[in-house]
CSV table of C-alpha atoms and ligand atoms in Angstrom, one decimal:
chain,number,residue,atom,x,y,z
A,2,MET,CA,18.7,-10.9,10.8
A,3,ARG,CA,16.3,-7.9,10.6
A,4,LYS,CA,17.1,-5.1,12.9
A,5,LYS,CA,14.5,-4.4,15.6
A,6,VAL,CA,13.2,-0.8,15.5
A,7,VAL,CA,10.6,1.6,16.8
A,8,LEU,CA,9.0,3.2,13.7
A,9,ILE,CA,7.8,6.8,14.0
A,10,THR,CA,5.7,8.2,11.2
A,11,GLY,CA,5.2,12.0,10.8
A,12,ALA,CA,8.5,12.3,12.7
A,13,CYS,CA,9.1,15.9,11.5
A,14,GLY,CA,5.8,17.2,12.8
A,15,GLU,CA,5.4,18.9,16.2
A,16,ILE,CA,4.8,15.7,18.3
A,17,GLY,CA,7.2,13.8,16.1
A,18,GLN,CA,10.1,16.1,16.8
A,19,ALA,CA,9.5,16.1,20.6
A,20,LEU,CA,9.0,12.3,20.7
A,21,VAL,CA,12.1,11.5,18.5
A,22,GLU,CA,14.2,13.8,20.6
A,23,GLN,CA,13.2,12.0,23.8
A,24,LEU,CA,13.5,8.5,22.4
A,25,ALA,CA,16.7,9.2,20.6
A,26,ALA,CA,18.3,10.4,23.9
A,27,ALA,CA,17.7,6.9,25.3
A,28,ASP,CA,18.6,4.7,22.3
A,29,PRO,CA,19.0,6.4,18.9
A,30,GLU,CA,20.0,3.1,17.2
A,31,MET,CA,16.5,1.8,17.7
A,32,ILE,CA,14.7,4.7,16.0
A,33,LEU,CA,13.5,4.5,12.4
A,34,THR,CA,11.7,7.7,11.3
A,35,LEU,CA,9.5,8.2,8.3
A,36,ASP,CA,8.3,11.6,7.0
A,37,LEU,CA,7.8,13.5,3.7
A,38,ASP,CA,10.5,16.0,4.9
A,39,GLU,CA,14.1,15.6,5.9
A,40,ILE,CA,14.6,15.2,9.7
A,41,PRO,CA,15.5,18.6,11.3
A,42,GLY,CA,19.2,19.4,11.7
A,43,ASP,CA,19.9,18.5,15.3
A,44,LEU,CA,18.2,15.1,15.0
A,45,ALA,CA,19.8,14.2,11.6
A,46,GLY,CA,22.5,11.6,12.0
A,47,GLU,CA,21.0,10.5,15.3
A,48,VAL,CA,18.3,8.2,13.9
A,49,HIS,CA,17.7,6.2,10.8
A,50,HIS,CA,15.5,8.5,8.7
A,51,ILE,CA,13.5,7.6,5.6
A,52,LYS,CA,12.1,10.4,3.4
A,53,GLY,CA,8.8,9.2,1.9
A,54,SER,CA,5.1,8.8,2.3
A,55,ILE,CA,3.1,6.4,4.5
A,56,THR,CA,0.9,5.8,1.5
A,57,ASP,CA,3.8,4.4,-0.6
A,58,LYS,CA,3.2,0.6,-0.5
A,59,SER,CA,6.5,-0.3,-2.0
A,60,LEU,CA,8.3,1.8,0.6
A,61,LEU,CA,6.4,0.1,3.4
A,62,ASP,CA,7.2,-3.4,1.8
A,63,ARG,CA,10.9,-2.4,1.8
A,64,LEU,CA,10.7,-1.4,5.5
A,65,VAL,CA,9.4,-4.8,6.6
A,66,SER,CA,12.0,-6.6,4.5
A,67,GLU,CA,14.8,-4.7,6.3
A,68,TYR,CA,13.5,-4.2,9.8
A,69,GLU,CA,11.6,-6.0,12.6
A,70,ILE,CA,9.2,-3.3,13.7
A,71,ASP,CA,8.5,-3.7,17.3
A,72,VAL,CA,6.5,-0.5,18.0
A,73,ILE,CA,4.8,2.0,15.7
A,74,PHE,CA,4.1,5.6,16.8
A,75,HIS,CA,1.8,6.6,13.9
A,76,LEU,CA,1.9,10.4,14.1
A,77,ALA,CA,1.6,11.3,10.4
A,78,ALA,CA,-1.7,13.2,9.7
A,79,LEU,CA,-3.2,16.2,7.9
A,80,LEU,CA,-4.8,18.3,10.7
A,81,SER,CA,-8.2,19.7,11.0
A,82,THR,CA,-8.0,23.1,9.1
A,83,ARG,CA,-5.7,21.7,6.3
A,84,ALA,CA,-8.0,18.7,5.9
A,85,GLU,CA,-10.9,20.9,5.1
A,86,TYR,CA,-9.1,22.5,2.2
A,87,SER,CA,-8.0,19.0,0.8
A,88,PRO,CA,-10.5,16.4,2.2
A,89,THR,CA,-9.5,13.7,-0.3
A,90,ALA,CA,-5.8,14.1,0.4
A,91,ALA,CA,-6.7,14.0,4.1
A,92,HIS,CA,-8.6,10.8,3.7
A,93,GLN,CA,-5.7,9.3,1.7
A,94,VAL,CA,-3.2,10.1,4.5
A,95,ASN,CA,-5.3,9.9,7.6
A,96,VAL,CA,-7.4,6.8,6.7
A,97,GLU,CA,-5.7,4.9,3.8
A,98,GLY,CA,-2.2,5.5,5.2
A,99,THR,CA,-3.4,4.4,8.7
A,100,LEU,CA,-4.9,1.2,7.2
A,101,MET,CA,-1.7,0.4,5.3
A,102,LEU,CA,0.3,0.8,8.6
A,103,LEU,CA,-2.2,-1.3,10.5
A,104,GLU,CA,-1.8,-4.0,7.8
A,105,LEU,CA,2.0,-3.8,8.1
A,106,ALA,CA,1.7,-4.2,11.9
A,107,ALA,CA,-0.6,-7.2,11.5
A,108,GLU,CA,1.8,-8.9,9.1
A,109,GLN,CA,4.7,-8.2,11.3
A,110,SER,CA,2.9,-9.5,14.3
A,111,GLN,CA,2.1,-12.7,12.4
A,112,TRP,CA,5.6,-13.1,11.1
A,113,ARG,CA,7.3,-12.8,14.4
A,114,GLY,CA,4.5,-14.5,16.5
A,115,ARG,CA,4.2,-11.5,18.8
A,116,PRO,CA,2.0,-8.4,18.8
A,117,VAL,CA,3.5,-5.2,17.3
A,118,GLN,CA,2.5,-2.3,19.5
A,119,PHE,CA,0.7,0.4,17.6
A,120,ILE,CA,0.4,3.8,19.3
A,121,TYR,CA,-2.1,6.2,17.7
A,122,PRO,CA,-2.6,9.8,18.7
A,123,SER,CA,-6.2,10.7,18.1
A,124,SER,CA,-7.8,14.1,18.9
A,125,ILE,CA,-10.6,16.0,20.5
A,126,ALA,CA,-11.6,16.6,16.9
A,127,ALA,CA,-13.2,13.1,17.2
A,128,TYR,CA,-16.0,14.9,19.1
A,129,GLY,CA,-18.8,17.0,17.7
A,130,MET,CA,-21.0,19.0,20.0
A,131,PRO,CA,-24.1,20.2,18.1
A,132,ASP,CA,-24.3,23.7,19.6
A,133,LEU,CA,-22.9,25.9,22.3
A,134,LYS,CA,-25.8,25.2,24.7
A,135,THR,CA,-24.9,21.4,24.6
A,136,LYS,CA,-21.2,22.2,24.9
A,137,ALA,CA,-21.9,24.2,28.1
A,138,ALA,CA,-24.2,21.5,29.5
A,139,HIS,CA,-21.5,18.8,28.9
A,140,PRO,CA,-18.2,20.4,29.8
A,141,ARG,CA,-16.2,17.3,30.4
A,142,VAL,CA,-17.0,14.6,27.9
A,143,ARG,CA,-16.3,10.8,28.2
A,144,GLU,CA,-14.7,8.9,25.4
A,145,TRP,CA,-17.9,7.5,24.0
A,146,GLU,CA,-20.0,10.7,24.2
A,147,TRP,CA,-20.7,13.1,21.3
A,148,ASN,CA,-18.7,11.1,18.7
A,149,TYR,CA,-20.2,13.0,15.8
A,150,PRO,CA,-17.2,15.0,14.3
A,151,SER,CA,-18.0,17.8,11.9
A,152,THR,CA,-14.6,17.8,10.2
A,153,MET,CA,-12.8,15.4,7.8
A,154,TYR,CA,-9.9,15.1,10.2
A,155,GLY,CA,-12.2,14.3,13.1
A,156,ALA,CA,-14.0,11.7,11.1
A,157,ASN,CA,-10.7,10.2,10.0
A,158,LYS,CA,-9.4,10.1,13.6
A,159,LEU,CA,-12.5,8.5,14.9
A,160,TYR,CA,-12.4,5.9,12.2
A,161,GLY,CA,-8.7,5.4,12.8
A,162,GLU,CA,-9.5,4.5,16.4
A,163,LEU,CA,-12.2,2.1,15.2
A,164,LEU,CA,-9.9,0.5,12.7
A,165,GLY,CA,-7.1,0.1,15.2
A,166,THR,CA,-9.5,-1.5,17.7
A,167,TYR,CA,-10.8,-3.8,15.0
A,168,PHE,CA,-7.2,-4.9,14.1
A,169,SER,CA,-6.4,-5.5,17.8
A,170,ARG,CA,-9.6,-7.5,18.6
A,171,HIS,CA,-11.4,-8.9,15.6
A,172,TYR,CA,-8.9,-8.9,12.7
A,173,LYS,CA,-9.7,-11.8,10.3
A,174,GLN,CA,-12.1,-13.2,12.8
A,175,LEU,CA,-13.5,-15.8,10.4
A,176,ALA,CA,-10.1,-17.2,9.4
A,177,GLU,CA,-9.5,-20.8,10.3
A,178,LYS,CA,-6.3,-20.1,12.2
A,179,GLU,CA,-6.6,-17.0,14.5
A,180,PRO,CA,-3.9,-14.5,13.5
A,181,VAL,CA,-1.6,-12.8,16.1
A,182,LYS,CA,-3.4,-9.5,16.8
A,183,ILE,CA,-1.6,-6.1,17.1
A,184,ASP,CA,-1.5,-4.2,20.4
A,185,PHE,CA,-3.4,-1.0,19.5
A,186,ARG,CA,-3.5,1.9,22.0
A,187,SER,CA,-4.7,5.4,21.4
A,188,VAL,CA,-4.9,8.8,23.2
A,189,ARG,CA,-7.2,11.6,22.3
A,190,PHE,CA,-5.1,14.7,22.5
A,191,PRO,CA,-6.2,18.3,23.3
A,192,GLY,CA,-4.6,21.2,21.4
A,193,LEU,CA,-0.9,20.7,22.0
A,194,ILE,CA,1.4,23.7,22.7
A,195,SER,CA,5.2,23.4,22.0
A,196,ALA,CA,7.8,26.0,23.0
A,197,PHE,CA,10.1,24.8,20.2
A,198,THR,CA,7.8,24.4,17.2
A,199,VAL,CA,4.9,26.4,15.7
A,200,PRO,CA,1.9,24.4,14.6
A,201,SER,CA,0.4,24.6,11.1
A,202,GLY,CA,-2.8,23.2,9.6
A,203,GLY,CA,-4.7,22.8,12.9
A,204,THR,CA,-7.6,24.7,14.3
A,205,SER,CA,-6.4,24.8,17.9
A,206,ASP,CA,-3.4,26.7,16.5
A,207,TYR,CA,-4.6,30.1,17.8
A,208,GLY,CA,-3.3,29.3,21.2
A,209,PRO,CA,0.3,28.5,20.3
A,210,GLU,CA,0.3,31.1,17.5
A,211,MET,CA,-0.7,33.8,20.0
A,212,LEU,CA,2.1,32.8,22.3
A,213,HIS,CA,4.8,32.6,19.6
A,214,ALA,CA,3.7,35.9,18.1
A,215,ALA,CA,3.9,37.6,21.5
A,216,ALA,CA,7.3,36.2,22.1
A,217,LYS,CA,8.5,37.6,18.8
A,218,GLY,CA,7.0,41.0,19.7
A,219,GLU,CA,4.4,40.7,16.9
A,220,PRO,CA,0.7,41.6,17.1
A,221,TYR,CA,-1.8,38.8,16.8
A,222,ALA,CA,-5.4,38.6,15.6
A,223,CYS,CA,-7.0,35.5,17.1
A,224,PHE,CA,-9.3,33.7,14.7
A,225,VAL,CA,-11.9,32.7,17.4
A,226,ARG,CA,-14.1,34.6,19.9
A,227,PRO,CA,-12.7,35.3,23.4
A,228,ASP,CA,-15.1,32.9,25.1
A,229,SER,CA,-14.1,29.9,22.9
A,230,THR,CA,-13.0,27.1,25.2
A,231,ILE,CA,-11.1,23.8,24.5
A,232,PRO,CA,-8.6,21.7,26.4
A,233,PHE,CA,-4.9,22.3,25.8
A,234,MET,CA,-1.7,20.5,26.9
A,235,ALA,CA,2.0,21.3,27.0
A,236,MET,CA,4.1,19.2,24.5
A,237,PRO,CA,6.1,17.4,27.2
A,238,ASP,CA,2.9,16.1,28.6
A,239,GLY,CA,1.8,15.0,25.1
A,240,VAL,CA,5.0,12.9,24.8
A,241,LYS,CA,4.6,11.6,28.3
A,242,ALA,CA,1.1,10.5,27.5
A,243,LEU,CA,2.3,8.5,24.5
A,244,LEU,CA,5.1,6.9,26.4
A,245,ASP,CA,3.1,6.2,29.6
A,246,LEU,CA,0.4,4.5,27.5
A,247,ALA,CA,3.0,2.5,25.5
A,248,ASN,CA,4.6,1.3,28.8
A,249,ALA,CA,1.4,0.5,30.5
A,250,ASP,CA,0.7,-3.1,31.5
A,251,ALA,CA,-1.8,-4.5,28.9
A,252,ALA,CA,-3.6,-6.3,31.7
A,253,ASN,CA,-4.7,-3.0,33.2
A,254,LEU,CA,-6.1,-1.5,30.0
A,255,THR,CA,-9.9,-1.5,29.8
A,256,ARG,CA,-10.1,0.5,26.6
A,257,THR,CA,-8.2,1.0,23.4
A,258,VAL,CA,-8.9,4.8,23.3
A,259,TYR,CA,-8.3,7.2,26.2
A,260,ASN,CA,-9.0,10.8,26.8
A,261,VAL,CA,-6.0,12.7,28.3
A,262,GLY,CA,-6.4,16.1,29.8
A,263,ALA,CA,-4.2,18.8,31.4
A,264,PHE,CA,-6.0,22.1,31.4
A,265,SER,CA,-8.9,23.9,29.6
A,266,LEU,CA,-8.7,27.6,28.7
A,267,SER,CA,-10.9,30.1,26.8
A,268,ALA,CA,-9.1,32.2,24.2
A,269,GLU,CA,-9.4,35.2,26.5
A,270,GLU,CA,-7.8,33.2,29.4
A,271,PHE,CA,-5.1,32.1,27.0
A,272,ARG,CA,-4.5,35.8,26.1
A,273,GLN,CA,-4.3,36.7,29.8
A,274,GLN,CA,-1.7,34.0,30.4
A,275,VAL,CA,0.3,35.2,27.4
A,276,GLN,CA,0.1,38.9,28.5
A,277,VAL,CA,1.5,38.0,32.0
A,278,ALA,CA,4.7,37.2,30.2
A,279,PHE,CA,4.5,39.6,27.2
A,280,PRO,CA,2.4,42.6,28.5
A,281,ASP,CA,3.1,44.8,25.5
A,282,THR,CA,1.7,42.5,22.8
A,283,ALA,CA,-1.3,43.6,20.9
A,284,ILE,CA,-3.8,40.7,20.8
A,285,SER,CA,-7.1,41.2,19.1
A,286,PHE,CA,-10.0,38.9,18.3
A,287,GLU,CA,-11.1,38.6,14.6
A,288,PRO,CA,-13.2,35.4,14.5
A,289,HIS,CA,-13.2,33.4,11.3
A,290,ALA,CA,-16.7,32.1,11.2
A,291,LYS,CA,-15.9,28.6,9.8
A,292,ARG,CA,-12.8,27.9,12.0
A,293,GLN,CA,-14.9,29.2,14.9
A,294,ALA,CA,-17.6,26.6,14.2
A,295,ILE,CA,-15.0,23.9,14.3
A,296,ILE,CA,-13.8,25.0,17.8
A,297,ASP,CA,-17.4,25.4,19.0
A,298,SER,CA,-18.0,21.8,18.1
A,299,TRP,CA,-15.0,20.5,20.2
A,300,PRO,CA,-15.6,20.0,23.9
A,301,ALA,CA,-14.6,22.5,26.6
A,302,ASP,CA,-12.7,19.7,28.4
A,303,VAL,CA,-12.4,16.0,28.6
A,304,ASP,CA,-13.0,13.5,31.4
A,305,ASP,CA,-9.8,11.4,31.5
A,306,HIS,CA,-10.4,9.4,34.6
A,307,ALA,CA,-10.1,6.1,32.7
A,308,ALA,CA,-6.5,7.0,31.7
A,309,ARG,CA,-5.8,8.0,35.3
A,310,GLU,CA,-7.2,4.7,36.7
A,311,ASP,CA,-5.9,2.3,34.1
A,312,TRP,CA,-2.4,3.5,33.5
A,313,GLY,CA,-1.8,6.3,36.0
A,314,TRP,CA,-2.1,9.2,33.7
A,315,SER,CA,-1.2,12.5,35.4
A,316,PRO,CA,0.0,15.6,33.6
A,317,GLU,CA,3.1,17.3,34.9
A,318,TYR,CA,2.1,20.7,33.6
A,319,PRO,CA,-1.1,22.2,34.9
A,320,VAL,CA,-1.8,25.6,33.3
A,321,ASP,CA,0.4,27.8,35.6
A,322,ARG,CA,3.3,25.5,35.5
A,323,ALA,CA,3.0,25.0,31.7
A,324,PHE,CA,3.3,28.7,31.1
A,325,ALA,CA,5.7,29.7,33.9
A,326,GLU,CA,8.1,26.8,33.7
A,327,TYR,CA,8.0,25.3,30.2
A,328,LEU,CA,6.4,27.6,27.6
A,329,VAL,CA,7.5,31.1,28.5
A,330,PRO,CA,11.2,30.5,29.5
A,331,ASN,CA,11.8,28.3,26.5
A,332,ILE,CA,10.0,30.5,24.0
A,333,ARG,CA,11.9,33.6,25.3
A,334,GLN,CA,15.2,31.8,24.8
A,335,ARG,CA,14.2,30.5,21.4
A,336,TYR,CA,13.5,34.0,20.0
A,337,ALA,CA,16.3,35.7,21.9
A,338,GLU,CA,18.6,33.3,20.0
B,409,AKB,C1,-6.0,20.4,15.2
B,409,AKB,O1,-6.3,21.6,15.6
B,409,AKB,O2,-6.4,19.9,14.2
B,409,AKB,C2,-5.1,19.6,16.1
B,409,AKB,C3,-5.9,18.7,17.0
B,409,AKB,C4,-6.7,19.4,18.2
B,409,AKB,O3,-6.0,17.6,16.8
B,409,AKB,N1,-4.2,20.4,16.9
């Protein structure tokens, strides 16, 4: 008999590590992780880890022959800044890799006669505000507004949402016998901030980079203007959003893709929060014109009332609590060690 598992792709990334840690605490036997890297030290031995690529078809075929995949958290992706340097590679991972996993989920759903749940983190990068005037006039965007991304990653995420929705509603709609559809659910994340890992390859990275640099006592040159404003979220709320959505009653879900918000900060407000805890840090602003343009195209905040109404979304870490209770104490401890 095939062993029933929860598959987590991109398990060594920032969200992956936080999610695996939480799920492994409950039932490590159920967790199957997949990533290009080895699973970090403290999680190794706790979960079944496979080192490899989501674009490796023979690897995916092997997985389905050995496991019954009940839920997929598909976290693997090339983020917005990195994707601009390698757009073709980003498309291969973010789109073709996602398509292969959706096909795997569809086959597994058919084989076992029950939907595989497919949880897909999307991003505020799926939005594209044309200019700062429009951004100021529409400070809290709804899911269907301004879906005109200007980055490869944003375009990939928006299409990933559409593909997942297709697989869950219309997949093989002309086939004589209707296939068992997957259960696709997605959240659009703000910039996530972890106390335990430092991001790489994203454009919202200036926030967490500023904080980690300050905690290490290093100066930091922020690559966007002080007034640049986007939504952010503490990592525990990111994990909570994924798990709350996964656990939501399907009958209450009116959408496949949901905004989730926690707080919105300008880069200057972020600096002020950081300097409350680390007053001696030298933080300057040296905008990088092209990364700035990406941040300017993302909304200042999101309207997440659909998530709040349908599945009770409510962040545990508003801005003051995020810094005072999660970020600052854990980061202090991390670098003190
Ligand atoms: C990025 O900056 O690319 C990510 C994101 C907002 O999705 N952190």
